[in-house]
Coordinates of C-alpha atoms in Angstrom, one line a residue:
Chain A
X1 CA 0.0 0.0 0.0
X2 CA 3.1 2.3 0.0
X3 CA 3.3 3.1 -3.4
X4 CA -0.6 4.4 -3.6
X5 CA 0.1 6.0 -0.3
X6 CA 3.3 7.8 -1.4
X7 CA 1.6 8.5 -4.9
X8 CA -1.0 10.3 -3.4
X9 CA 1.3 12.3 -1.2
X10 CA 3.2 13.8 -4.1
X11 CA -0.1 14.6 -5.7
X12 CA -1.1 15.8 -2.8
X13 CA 1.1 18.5 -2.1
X14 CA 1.1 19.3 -6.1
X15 CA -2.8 20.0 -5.9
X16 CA -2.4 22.0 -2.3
X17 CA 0.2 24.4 -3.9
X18 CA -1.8 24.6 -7.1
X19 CA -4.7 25.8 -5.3
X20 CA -2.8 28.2 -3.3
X21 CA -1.1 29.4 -6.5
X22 CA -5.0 29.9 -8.4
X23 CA -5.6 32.3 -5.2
X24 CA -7.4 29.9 -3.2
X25 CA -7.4 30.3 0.7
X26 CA -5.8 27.5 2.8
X27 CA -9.5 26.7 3.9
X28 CA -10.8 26.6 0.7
X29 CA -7.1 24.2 -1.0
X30 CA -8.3 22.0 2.3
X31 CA -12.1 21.3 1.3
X32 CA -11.8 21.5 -2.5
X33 CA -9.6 18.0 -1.9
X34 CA -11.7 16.9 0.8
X35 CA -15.0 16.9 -1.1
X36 CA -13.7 16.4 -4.3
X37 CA -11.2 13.7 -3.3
X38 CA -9.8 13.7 -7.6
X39 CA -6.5 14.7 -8.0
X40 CA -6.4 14.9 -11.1
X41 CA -9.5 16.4 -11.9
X42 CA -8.6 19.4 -9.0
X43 CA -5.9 20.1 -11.1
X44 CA -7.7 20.2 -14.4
X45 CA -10.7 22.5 -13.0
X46 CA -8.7 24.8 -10.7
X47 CA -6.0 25.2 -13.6
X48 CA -9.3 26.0 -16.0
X49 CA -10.8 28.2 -13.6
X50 CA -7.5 30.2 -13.8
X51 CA -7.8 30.7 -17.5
X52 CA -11.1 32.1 -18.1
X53 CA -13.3 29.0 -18.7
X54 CA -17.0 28.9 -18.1
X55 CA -18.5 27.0 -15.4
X56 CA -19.9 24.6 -18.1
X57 CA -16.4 23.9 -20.0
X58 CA -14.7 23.1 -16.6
X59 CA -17.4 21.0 -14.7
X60 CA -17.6 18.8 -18.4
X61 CA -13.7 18.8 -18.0
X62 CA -13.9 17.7 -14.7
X63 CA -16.4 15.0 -15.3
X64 CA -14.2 13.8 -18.4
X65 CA -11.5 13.4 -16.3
X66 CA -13.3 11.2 -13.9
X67 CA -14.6 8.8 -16.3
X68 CA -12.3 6.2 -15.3
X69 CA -14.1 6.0 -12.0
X70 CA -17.3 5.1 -13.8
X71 CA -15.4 1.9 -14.8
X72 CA -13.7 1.2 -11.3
X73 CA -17.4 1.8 -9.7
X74 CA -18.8 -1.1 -12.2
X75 CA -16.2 -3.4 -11.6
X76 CA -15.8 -3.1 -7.6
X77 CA -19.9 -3.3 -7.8
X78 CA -19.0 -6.4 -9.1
X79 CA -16.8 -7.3 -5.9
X80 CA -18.0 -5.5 -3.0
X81 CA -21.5 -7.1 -2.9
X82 CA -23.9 -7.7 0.5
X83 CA -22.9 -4.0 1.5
X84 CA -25.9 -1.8 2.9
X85 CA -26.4 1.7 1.2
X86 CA -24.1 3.2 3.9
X87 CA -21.2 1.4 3.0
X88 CA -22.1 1.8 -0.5
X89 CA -22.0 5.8 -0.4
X90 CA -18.7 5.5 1.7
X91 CA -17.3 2.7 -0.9
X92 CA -18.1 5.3 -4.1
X93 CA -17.0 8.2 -2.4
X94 CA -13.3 6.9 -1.4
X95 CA -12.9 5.0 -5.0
X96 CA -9.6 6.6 -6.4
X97 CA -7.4 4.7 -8.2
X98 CA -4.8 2.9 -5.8
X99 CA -7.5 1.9 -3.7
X100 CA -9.0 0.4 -6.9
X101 CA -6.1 -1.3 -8.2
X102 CA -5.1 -2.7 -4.5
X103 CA -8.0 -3.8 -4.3
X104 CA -8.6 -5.9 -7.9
X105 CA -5.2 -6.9 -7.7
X106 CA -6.2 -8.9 -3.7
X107 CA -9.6 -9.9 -5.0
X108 CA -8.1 -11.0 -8.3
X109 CA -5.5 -13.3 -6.9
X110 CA -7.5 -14.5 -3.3
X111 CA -11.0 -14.8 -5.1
X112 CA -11.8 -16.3 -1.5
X113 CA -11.6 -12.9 0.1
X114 CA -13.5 -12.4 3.0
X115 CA -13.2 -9.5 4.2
X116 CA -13.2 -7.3 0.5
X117 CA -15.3 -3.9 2.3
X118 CA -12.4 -3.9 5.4
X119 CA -9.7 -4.7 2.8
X120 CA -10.6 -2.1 0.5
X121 CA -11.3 1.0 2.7
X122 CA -7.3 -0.9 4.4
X123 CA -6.4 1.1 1.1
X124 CA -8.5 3.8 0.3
X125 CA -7.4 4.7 4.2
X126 CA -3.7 4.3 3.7
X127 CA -3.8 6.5 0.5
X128 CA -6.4 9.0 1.7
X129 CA -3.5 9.9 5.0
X130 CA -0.6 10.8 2.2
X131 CA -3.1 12.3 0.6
X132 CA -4.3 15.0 3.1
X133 CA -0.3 15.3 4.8
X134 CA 0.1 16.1 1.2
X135 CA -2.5 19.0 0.5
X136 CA -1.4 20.1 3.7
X137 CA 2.2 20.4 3.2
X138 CA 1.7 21.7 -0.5
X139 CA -1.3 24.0 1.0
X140 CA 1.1 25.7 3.3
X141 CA 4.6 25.8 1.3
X142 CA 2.1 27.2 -1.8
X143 CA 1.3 30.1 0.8
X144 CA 5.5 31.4 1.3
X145 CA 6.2 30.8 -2.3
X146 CA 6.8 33.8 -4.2
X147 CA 4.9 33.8 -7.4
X148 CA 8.3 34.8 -9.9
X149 CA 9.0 30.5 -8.4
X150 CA 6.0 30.1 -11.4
X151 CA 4.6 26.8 -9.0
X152 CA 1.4 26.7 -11.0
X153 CA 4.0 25.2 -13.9
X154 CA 3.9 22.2 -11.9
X155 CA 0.5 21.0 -13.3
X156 CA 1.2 20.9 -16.7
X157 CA 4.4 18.8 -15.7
X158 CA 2.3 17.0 -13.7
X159 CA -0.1 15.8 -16.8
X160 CA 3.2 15.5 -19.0
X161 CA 4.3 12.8 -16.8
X162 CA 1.0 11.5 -17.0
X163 CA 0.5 11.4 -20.8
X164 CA 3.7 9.9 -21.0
X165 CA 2.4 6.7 -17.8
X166 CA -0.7 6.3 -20.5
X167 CA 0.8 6.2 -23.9
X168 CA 1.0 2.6 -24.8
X169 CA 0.5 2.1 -28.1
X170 CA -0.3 3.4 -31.7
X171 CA -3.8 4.3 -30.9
X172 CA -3.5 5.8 -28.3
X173 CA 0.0 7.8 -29.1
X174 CA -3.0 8.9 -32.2
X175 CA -5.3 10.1 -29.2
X176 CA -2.8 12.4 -27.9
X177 CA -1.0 13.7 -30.9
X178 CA -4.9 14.4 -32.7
X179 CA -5.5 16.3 -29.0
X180 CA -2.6 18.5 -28.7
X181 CA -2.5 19.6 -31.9
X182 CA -6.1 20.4 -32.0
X183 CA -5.9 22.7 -28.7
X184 CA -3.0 24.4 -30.0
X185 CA -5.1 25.4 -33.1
X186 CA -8.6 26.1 -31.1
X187 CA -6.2 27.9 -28.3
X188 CA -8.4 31.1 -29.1
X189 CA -11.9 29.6 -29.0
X190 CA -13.6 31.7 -26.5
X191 CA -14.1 30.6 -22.8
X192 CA -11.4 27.4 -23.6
X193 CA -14.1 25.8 -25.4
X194 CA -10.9 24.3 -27.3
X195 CA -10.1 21.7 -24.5
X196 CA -13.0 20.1 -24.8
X197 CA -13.1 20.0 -28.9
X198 CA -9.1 18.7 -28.3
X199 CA -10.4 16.1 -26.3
X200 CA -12.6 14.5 -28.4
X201 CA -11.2 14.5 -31.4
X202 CA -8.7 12.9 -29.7
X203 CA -10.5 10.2 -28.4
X204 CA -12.4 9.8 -31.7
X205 CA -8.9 9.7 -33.6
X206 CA -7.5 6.6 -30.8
X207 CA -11.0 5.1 -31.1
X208 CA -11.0 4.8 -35.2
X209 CA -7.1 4.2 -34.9
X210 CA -7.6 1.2 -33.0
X211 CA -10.6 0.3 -35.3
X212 CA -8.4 0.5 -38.4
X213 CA -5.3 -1.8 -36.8
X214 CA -7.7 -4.4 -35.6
X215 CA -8.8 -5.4 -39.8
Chain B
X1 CA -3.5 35.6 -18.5
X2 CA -3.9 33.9 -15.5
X3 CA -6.1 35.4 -13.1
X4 CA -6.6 35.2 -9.3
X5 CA -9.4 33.4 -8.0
X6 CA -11.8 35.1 -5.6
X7 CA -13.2 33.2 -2.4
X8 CA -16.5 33.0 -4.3
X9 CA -15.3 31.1 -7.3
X10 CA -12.9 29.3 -5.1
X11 CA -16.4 27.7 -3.6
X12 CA -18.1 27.2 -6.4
X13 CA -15.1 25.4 -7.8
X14 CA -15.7 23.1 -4.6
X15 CA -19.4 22.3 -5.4
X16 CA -18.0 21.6 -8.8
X17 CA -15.5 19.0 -7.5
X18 CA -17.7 17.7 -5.5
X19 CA -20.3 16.9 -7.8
X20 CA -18.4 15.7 -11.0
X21 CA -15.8 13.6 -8.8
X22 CA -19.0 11.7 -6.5
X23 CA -21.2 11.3 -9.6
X24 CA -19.3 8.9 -11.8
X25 CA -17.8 7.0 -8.8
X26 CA -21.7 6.4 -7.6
X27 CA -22.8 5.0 -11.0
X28 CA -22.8 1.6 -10.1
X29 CA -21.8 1.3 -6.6
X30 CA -24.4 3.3 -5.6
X31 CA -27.6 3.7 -7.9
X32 CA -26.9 1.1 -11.1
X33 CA -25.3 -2.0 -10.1
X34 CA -26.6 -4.1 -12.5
X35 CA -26.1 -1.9 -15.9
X36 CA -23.8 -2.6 -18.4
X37 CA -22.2 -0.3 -20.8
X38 CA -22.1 -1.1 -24.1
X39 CA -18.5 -1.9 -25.8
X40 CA -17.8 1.3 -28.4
X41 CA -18.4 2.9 -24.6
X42 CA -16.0 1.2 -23.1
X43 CA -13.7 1.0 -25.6
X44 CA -14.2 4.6 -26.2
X45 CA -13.0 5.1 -22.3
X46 CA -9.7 3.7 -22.8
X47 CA -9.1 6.9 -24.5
X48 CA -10.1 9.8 -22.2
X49 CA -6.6 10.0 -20.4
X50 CA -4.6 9.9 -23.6
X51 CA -6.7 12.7 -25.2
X52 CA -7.5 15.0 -22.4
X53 CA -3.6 15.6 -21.0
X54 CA -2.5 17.1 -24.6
X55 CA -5.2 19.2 -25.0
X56 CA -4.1 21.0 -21.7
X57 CA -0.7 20.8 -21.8
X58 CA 0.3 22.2 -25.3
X59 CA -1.6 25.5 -24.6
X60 CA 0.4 25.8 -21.1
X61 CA 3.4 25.3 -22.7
X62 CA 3.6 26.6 -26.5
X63 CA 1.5 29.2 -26.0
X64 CA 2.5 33.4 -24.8
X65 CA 0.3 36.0 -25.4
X66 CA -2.2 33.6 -27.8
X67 CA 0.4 32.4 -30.2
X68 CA 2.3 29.5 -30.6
X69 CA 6.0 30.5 -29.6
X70 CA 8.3 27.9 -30.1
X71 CA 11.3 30.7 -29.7
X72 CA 14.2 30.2 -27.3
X73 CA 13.0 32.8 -24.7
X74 CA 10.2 30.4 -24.2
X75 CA 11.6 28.7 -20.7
X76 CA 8.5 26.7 -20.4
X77 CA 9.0 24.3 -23.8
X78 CA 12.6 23.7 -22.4
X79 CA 11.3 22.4 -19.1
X80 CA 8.3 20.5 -20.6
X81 CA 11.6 18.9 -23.0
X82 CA 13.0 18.6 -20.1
X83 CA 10.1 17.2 -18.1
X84 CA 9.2 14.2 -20.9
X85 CA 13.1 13.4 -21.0
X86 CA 12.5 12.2 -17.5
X87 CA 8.9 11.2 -17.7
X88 CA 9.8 8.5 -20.4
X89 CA 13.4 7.3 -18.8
X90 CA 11.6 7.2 -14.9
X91 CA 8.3 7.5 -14.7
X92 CA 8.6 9.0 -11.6
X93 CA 6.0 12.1 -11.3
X94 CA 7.6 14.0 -8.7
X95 CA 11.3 13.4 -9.5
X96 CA 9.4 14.6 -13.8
X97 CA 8.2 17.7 -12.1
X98 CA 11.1 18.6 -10.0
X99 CA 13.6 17.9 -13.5
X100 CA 10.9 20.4 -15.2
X101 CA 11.0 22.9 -12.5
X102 CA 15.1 23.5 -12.7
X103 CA 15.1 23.6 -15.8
X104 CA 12.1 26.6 -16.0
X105 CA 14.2 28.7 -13.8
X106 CA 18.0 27.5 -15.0
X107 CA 16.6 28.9 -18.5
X108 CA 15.1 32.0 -17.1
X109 CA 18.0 32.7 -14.9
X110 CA 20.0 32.2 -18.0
X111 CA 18.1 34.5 -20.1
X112 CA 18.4 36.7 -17.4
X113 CA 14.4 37.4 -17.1

């Protein structure tokens, strides 16, 4: 559990000094990762918010981003059965991704699991503490940095190393070329209605990419 | 061209979060268990990460004033060169972040800005 835990940290104190950096208060860098509980997604939307987009083009954003946990929710629905709707709202609230693959990777190879609910909020526990020691940290370095240190660069850096983690093959190498290229050209659509015109075509190009190599 | 938030957007950005993080993580844990999406959806999916990062890094980093600079003065395309060195030799995305960081303020110290 380490890794996710130590994972999360890092982002952690990326999104804390992110939010500081966008002009949120300390209060406000704490809660948006508390209820939001999306890394990722934090980044995307506060970084958005920053550059002029509407409400609209950054909540669809945010959503996009998040997709992925509509797949993790089917497939630990398909694990963590004979829960009570309690421990279903805390289950789909705490789904990020270590906890997720922790926990496929247990149930996966001990199919005789008996204890799947206490084994999977084991990790969504572990990650959640680096998590908030993270925000924390990168809340309050993000509040003594001087703003010629440019931290807000750190989210774009952040993604790069991301793009790069989920770049596996043709089709998808397609996805992201189709993508950046297309925001670069729509970079003056009003309200940054580009990302979202970036994104998919992008995921149309991988989609019909991977169509194409399977014939 | 970036501008500060104010304590007002700064919450509704929360209620945002909020919302578009809980919704698709209670799809089928909490009020579908039993749908199935259909394949083009899924397969669809596998492409979100690939084609959202691009779309919001390019503009961060090729982009001053609303045009494409690719000149040398631009300290940002070094450290995202920099940045992806790392990114596909480690994988690392703290250790990517830090290389992209020195490298944004080796160049600007450098230009002397």
């Amino acid at each position: 559990m380490l890794p996710g835990a130590t994972g999360s940290f890092s982002t952690g104190l990326i999104c804390g000094a992110a939010a500081v950096a966008a002009g949120m208060s300390p209060l406000a860098s704490m809660a948006i990762a508390a209820f939001g509980y999306a890394g990722t997604a934090q980044l995307v939307v506060v970084q958005l918010a920053t550059t002029g987009a509407t409400l609209i083009v950054l909540s669809l954003a945010g959503l996009v981003v998040n997709l992925r946990y509509a797949m993790f929710s089917l497939s630990m629905s398909r694990y963590l059965t004979g829960l009570n709707f309690r421990q279903r709202l805390v289950a789909a609230f705490f789904l990020t991704d270590p906890a997720f693959a922790l926990s496929v990777a247990r149930f996966t190879q001990h199919p005789d699991e008996g204890h799947r609910y206490a084994f999977y909020m084991g990790a969504t526990l572990a990650m959640g503490a680096g998590w908030f020691i993270g925000v924390a940290l990168g809340t309050a370095l993000g509040a003594t940095m001087p703003a010629s240190w440019q931290i807000e660069y750190c989210v774009p850096l952040t993604f790069l190393a991301m793009v790069v983690m989920v770049v596996r093959d043709r089709p998808t190498a397609i996805a992201a070329a189709v993508s950046g290229i297309t925001a670069l050209l729509a970079v003056n659509l009003p309200y940054r209605a580009g990302l979202l015109a970036a994104a998919t075509l992008g995921i149309v190009a991988g989609y019909l990419a991977e169509s194409w190599q399977r014939r | 061209m970036a501008a500060p938030l104010s304590s007002l957007d700064a919450w509704i950005l929360i209620a945002i979060m909020t919302v578009v993080s809980f919704l698709p993580r209670a799809v089928f844990l909490l009020f579908a268990p039993d749908l199935a999406l259909p394949e083009p959806v899924k397969r669809a999916l596998r492409y979100v990460p690939a084609a959202v990062f691009p779309a919001l890094i390019m503009p961060a980093v090729l982009i001053t004033d609303g045009r494409i600079d690719f000149s040398a003065d631009n300290a940002r395309l070094a450290a995202a060169a920099v940045a992806a060195l790392v990114a596909v030799r480690r994988g690392n995305t703290f250790i990517v972040v830090l290389a992209g960081m020195v490298t944004l303020h080796a160049m600007k110290t450098l230009h002397g800005a």
